[in-house]
Structure formats: structure tokens, C-alpha cells
mmCIF file of C-alpha atoms in Angstrom:
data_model
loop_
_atom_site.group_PDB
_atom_site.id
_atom_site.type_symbol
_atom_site.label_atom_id
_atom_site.label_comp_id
_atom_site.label_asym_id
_atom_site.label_seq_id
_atom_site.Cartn_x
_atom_site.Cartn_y
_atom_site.Cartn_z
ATOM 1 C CA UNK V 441 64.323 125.307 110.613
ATOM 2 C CA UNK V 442 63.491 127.780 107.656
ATOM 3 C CA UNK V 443 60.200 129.622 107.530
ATOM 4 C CA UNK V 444 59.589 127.551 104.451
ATOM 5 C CA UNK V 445 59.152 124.312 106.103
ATOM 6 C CA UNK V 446 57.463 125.354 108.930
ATOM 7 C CA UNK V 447 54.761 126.705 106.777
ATOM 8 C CA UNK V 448 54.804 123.351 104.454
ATOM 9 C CA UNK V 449 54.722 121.717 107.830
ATOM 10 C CA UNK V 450 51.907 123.312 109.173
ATOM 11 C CA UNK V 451 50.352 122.998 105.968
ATOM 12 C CA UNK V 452 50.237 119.515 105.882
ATOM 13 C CA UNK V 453 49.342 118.395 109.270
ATOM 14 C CA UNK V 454 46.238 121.345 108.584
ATOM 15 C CA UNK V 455 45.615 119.256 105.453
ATOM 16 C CA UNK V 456 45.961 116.375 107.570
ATOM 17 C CA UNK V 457 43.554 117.637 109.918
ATOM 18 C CA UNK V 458 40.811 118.382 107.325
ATOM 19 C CA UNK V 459 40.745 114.854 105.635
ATOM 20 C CA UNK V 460 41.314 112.677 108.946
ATOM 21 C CA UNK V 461 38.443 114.799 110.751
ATOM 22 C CA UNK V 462 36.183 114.645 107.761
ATOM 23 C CA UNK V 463 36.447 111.343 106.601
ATOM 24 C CA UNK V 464 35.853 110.562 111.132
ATOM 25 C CA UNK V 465 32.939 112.396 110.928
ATOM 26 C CA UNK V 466 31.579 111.315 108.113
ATOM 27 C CA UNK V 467 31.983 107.399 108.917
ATOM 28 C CA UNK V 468 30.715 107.874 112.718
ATOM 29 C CA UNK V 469 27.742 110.150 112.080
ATOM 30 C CA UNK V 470 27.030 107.333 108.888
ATOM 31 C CA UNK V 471 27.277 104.402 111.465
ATOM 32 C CA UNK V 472 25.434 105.462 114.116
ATOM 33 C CA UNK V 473 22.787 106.262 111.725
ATOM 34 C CA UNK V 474 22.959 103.005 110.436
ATOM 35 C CA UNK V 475 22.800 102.144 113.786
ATOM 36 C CA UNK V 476 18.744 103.539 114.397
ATOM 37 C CA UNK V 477 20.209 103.725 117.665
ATOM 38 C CA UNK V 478 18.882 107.330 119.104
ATOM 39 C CA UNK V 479 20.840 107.814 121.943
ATOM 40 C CA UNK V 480 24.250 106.313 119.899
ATOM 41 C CA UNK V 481 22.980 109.000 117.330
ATOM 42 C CA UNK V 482 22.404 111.923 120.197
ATOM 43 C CA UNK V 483 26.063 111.151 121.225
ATOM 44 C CA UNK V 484 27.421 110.966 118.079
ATOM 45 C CA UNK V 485 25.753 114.163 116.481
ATOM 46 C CA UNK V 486 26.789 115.756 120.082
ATOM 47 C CA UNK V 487 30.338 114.670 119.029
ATOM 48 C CA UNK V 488 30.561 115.549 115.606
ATOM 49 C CA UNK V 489 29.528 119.367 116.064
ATOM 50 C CA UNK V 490 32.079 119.378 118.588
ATOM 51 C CA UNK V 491 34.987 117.852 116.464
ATOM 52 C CA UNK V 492 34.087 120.431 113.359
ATOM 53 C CA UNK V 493 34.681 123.277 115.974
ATOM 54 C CA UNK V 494 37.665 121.746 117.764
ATOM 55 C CA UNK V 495 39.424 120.298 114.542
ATOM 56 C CA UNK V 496 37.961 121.041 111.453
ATOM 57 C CA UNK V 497 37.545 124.890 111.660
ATOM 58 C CA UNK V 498 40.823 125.839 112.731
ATOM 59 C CA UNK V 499 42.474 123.268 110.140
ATOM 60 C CA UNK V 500 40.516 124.751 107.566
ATOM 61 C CA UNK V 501 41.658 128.683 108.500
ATOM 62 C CA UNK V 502 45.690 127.246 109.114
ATOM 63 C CA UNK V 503 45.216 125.878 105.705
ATOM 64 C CA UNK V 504 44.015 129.483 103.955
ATOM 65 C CA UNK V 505 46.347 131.233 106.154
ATOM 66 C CA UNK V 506 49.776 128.878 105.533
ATOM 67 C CA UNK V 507 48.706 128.522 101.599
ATOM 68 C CA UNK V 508 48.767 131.868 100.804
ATOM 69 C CA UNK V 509 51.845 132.398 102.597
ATOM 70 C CA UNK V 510 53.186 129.300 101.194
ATOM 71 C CA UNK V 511 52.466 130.696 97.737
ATOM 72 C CA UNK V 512 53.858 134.375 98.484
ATOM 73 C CA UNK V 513 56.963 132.238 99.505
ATOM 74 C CA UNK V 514 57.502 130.185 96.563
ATOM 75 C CA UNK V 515 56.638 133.179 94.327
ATOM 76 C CA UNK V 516 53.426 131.312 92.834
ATOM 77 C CA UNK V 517 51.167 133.793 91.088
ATOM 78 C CA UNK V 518 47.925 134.117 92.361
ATOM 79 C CA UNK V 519 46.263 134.378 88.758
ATOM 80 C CA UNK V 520 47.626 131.282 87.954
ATOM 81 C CA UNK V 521 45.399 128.091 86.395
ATOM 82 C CA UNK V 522 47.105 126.210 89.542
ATOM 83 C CA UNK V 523 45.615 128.956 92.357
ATOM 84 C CA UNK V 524 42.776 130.152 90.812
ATOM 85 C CA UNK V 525 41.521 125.939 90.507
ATOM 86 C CA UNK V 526 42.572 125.654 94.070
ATOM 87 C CA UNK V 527 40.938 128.685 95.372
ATOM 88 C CA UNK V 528 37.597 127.453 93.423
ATOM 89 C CA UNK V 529 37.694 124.277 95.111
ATOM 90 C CA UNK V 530 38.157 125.709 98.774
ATOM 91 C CA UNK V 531 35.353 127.891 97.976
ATOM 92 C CA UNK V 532 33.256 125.347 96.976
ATOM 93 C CA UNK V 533 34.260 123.021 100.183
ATOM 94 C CA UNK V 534 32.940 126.124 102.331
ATOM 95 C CA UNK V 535 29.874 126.832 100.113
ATOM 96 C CA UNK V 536 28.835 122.486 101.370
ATOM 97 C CA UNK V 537 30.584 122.494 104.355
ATOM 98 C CA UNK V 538 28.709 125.850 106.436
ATOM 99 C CA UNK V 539 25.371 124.211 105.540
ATOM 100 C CA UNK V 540 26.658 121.152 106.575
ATOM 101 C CA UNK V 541 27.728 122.898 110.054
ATOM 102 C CA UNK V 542 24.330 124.507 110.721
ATOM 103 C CA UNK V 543 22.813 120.765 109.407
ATOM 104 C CA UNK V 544 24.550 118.751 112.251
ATOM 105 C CA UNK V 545 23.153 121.114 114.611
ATOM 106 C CA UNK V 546 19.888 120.599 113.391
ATOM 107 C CA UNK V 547 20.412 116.556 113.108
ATOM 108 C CA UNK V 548 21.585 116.575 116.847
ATOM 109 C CA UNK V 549 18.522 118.593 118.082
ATOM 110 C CA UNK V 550 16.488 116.431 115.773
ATOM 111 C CA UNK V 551 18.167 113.280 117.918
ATOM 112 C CA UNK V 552 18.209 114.653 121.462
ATOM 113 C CA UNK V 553 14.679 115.990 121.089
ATOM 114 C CA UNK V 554 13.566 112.010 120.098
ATOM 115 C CA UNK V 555 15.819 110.995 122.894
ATOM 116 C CA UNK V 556 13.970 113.138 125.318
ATOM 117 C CA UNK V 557 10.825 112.493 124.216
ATOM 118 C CA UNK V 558 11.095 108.748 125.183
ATOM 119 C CA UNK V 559 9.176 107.917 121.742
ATOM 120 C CA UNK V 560 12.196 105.879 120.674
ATOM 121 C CA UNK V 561 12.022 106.950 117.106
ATOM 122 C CA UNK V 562 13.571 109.489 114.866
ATOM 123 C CA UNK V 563 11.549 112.683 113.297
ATOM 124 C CA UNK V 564 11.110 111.830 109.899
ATOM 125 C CA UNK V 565 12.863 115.266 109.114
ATOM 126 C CA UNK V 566 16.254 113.622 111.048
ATOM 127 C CA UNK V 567 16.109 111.210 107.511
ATOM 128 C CA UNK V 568 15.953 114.388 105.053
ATOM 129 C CA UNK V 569 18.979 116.098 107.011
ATOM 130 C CA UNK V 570 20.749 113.070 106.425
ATOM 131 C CA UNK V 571 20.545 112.720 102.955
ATOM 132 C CA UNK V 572 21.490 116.618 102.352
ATOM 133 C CA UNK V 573 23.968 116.439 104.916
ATOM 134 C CA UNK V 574 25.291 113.043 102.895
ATOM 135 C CA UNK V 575 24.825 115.070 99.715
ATOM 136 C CA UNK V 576 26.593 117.982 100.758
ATOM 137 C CA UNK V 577 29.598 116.247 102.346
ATOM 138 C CA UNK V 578 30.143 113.421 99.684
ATOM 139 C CA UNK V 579 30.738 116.316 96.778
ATOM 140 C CA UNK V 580 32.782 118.649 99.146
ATOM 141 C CA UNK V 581 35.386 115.388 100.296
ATOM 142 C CA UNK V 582 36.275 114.556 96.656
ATOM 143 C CA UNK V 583 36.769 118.658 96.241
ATOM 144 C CA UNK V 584 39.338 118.335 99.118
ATOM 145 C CA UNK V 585 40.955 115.049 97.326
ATOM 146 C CA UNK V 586 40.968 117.259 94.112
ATOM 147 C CA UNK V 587 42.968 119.903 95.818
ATOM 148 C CA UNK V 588 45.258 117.340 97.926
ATOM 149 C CA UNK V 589 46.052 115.754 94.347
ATOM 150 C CA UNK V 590 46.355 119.516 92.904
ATOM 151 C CA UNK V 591 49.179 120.245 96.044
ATOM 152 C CA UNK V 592 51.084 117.088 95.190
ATOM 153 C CA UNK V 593 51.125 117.259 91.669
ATOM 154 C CA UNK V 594 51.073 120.458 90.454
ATOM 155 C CA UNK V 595 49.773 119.544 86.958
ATOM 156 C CA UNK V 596 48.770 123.076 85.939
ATOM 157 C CA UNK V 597 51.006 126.504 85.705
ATOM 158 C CA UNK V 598 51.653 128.140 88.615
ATOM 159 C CA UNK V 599 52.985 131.428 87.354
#
């Protein structure tokens, strides 16, 4: 097997990685919201800072690290309207996705803490993480569709 397609390999299961992990998270943490639920909401917030350390992190760094070798490979230019739109998107994914990191930590203390406390409802504040957590991630997906469609497609110069 050729350097080539290992790296394309690796490349797409990393890509793979980032949208099955996302779109997981995103749907579980959303249901067991739904849910009001506080100990299916403990669990799941428990579970979902877990899974962005476990999957989504090291996805994220294979797909920096396998692009730009990727790109070296092919000969792409990295001043090119094709990398310099992708690399814009990945930023912005990172710029929503470390707040959204340091949010779930805060919306599974938020949970535990009303799960421990016996009260059986959620801090008001859980409710505001959600909604910037939601408004954070929602923006930052359709980023990572952009550049999945950019990868396929290749509508714009790459040299």
C-alpha cells in the first residue's frame, strides 16, 4: 500500500470520526435533555466529555496532521482559494468547538451537582449552557459539512 492511500485512508476514517462522534453527541446530550431526566442527563454529560477526549480530539489532530501531509503529497499549494477556505473553516470549528469542550464540563457539573443535591431539578444556568452549547455546535457541524463537501468536490483552485 502507497503512502498516499494510507494517508487518504486515515484521513477519512479521521473525518469519519469527527462527523459520527459529533453528530452522537450532539443527538444524545439533545435527548437526554429533552428527557428532564437528571440522572439520564448526569450520565450522558459524563459520557459526552468522555467521547470528545476519546474520539473527537484525536480525530480532529489525525485530520490536521494527514491533511497537510495529504496536500504536501498531492503538491496542493497552501495559498490556494481551496486550502486557505479549508483552513478557515477548521479554525472556525476549533474557535466553537474548545468553548463547547469547557461548556460540557460545566453542563455535567451543573447535572451531577442537581443529582446530588436530591432537589430533582436542573440549575436554571444548566438551560443557558444548553442553548450556547446548541449555538456553538449547530454553526461549527455545518462548517465541518462545508469542508467534507470542499474534500469531495474540490470546486475551487488548488494551486
Amino acid at each position: 500500500m502507497s503512502s498516499y492511500l494510507l494517508l487518504k485512508m486515515l484521513h477519512i476514517l479521521s473525518a469519519i470520526v469527527v462527523m459520527g462522534t459529533g453528530a452522537g453527541i450532539a443527538f444524545f446530550m439533545f435527548m437526554a435533555n429533552r428527557s428532564s431526566n437528571i440522572v439520564a442527563i448526569a450520565v450522558t454529560a459524563r459520557h459526552v466529555v468522555l467521547a470528545d477526549w476519546l474520539f473527537t480530539a484525536p480525530a480532529v489532530v489525525m485530520q490536521l496532521v494527514t491533511g497537510i501531509l495529504l496536500m504536501q503529497t498531492l503538491g496542493y499549494s497552501f495559498t490556494s482559494m481551496w486550502f486557505l477556505t479549508v483552513i478557515v473553516l477548521f479554525v472556525f470549528i476549533g474557535v466553537c468547538w474548545l468553548p463547547v469542550v469547557a461548556i460540557q464540563y460545566r453542563l455535567k457539573a451543573l447535572a451531577e451537582c442537581s443529582l446530588a443535591t436530591g432537589g430533582g431539578v436542573l440549575d436554571p444556568k444548566f438551560i443557558k449552557m444548553m442553548r450556547l452549547w446548541t449555538a456553538l455546535g449547530v454553526p461549527a457541524f455545518l462548517a465541518i459539512l462545508g469542508i467534507l463537501w470542499l474534500m469531495v468536490f474540490k470546486p475551487l483552485p488548488l494551486i
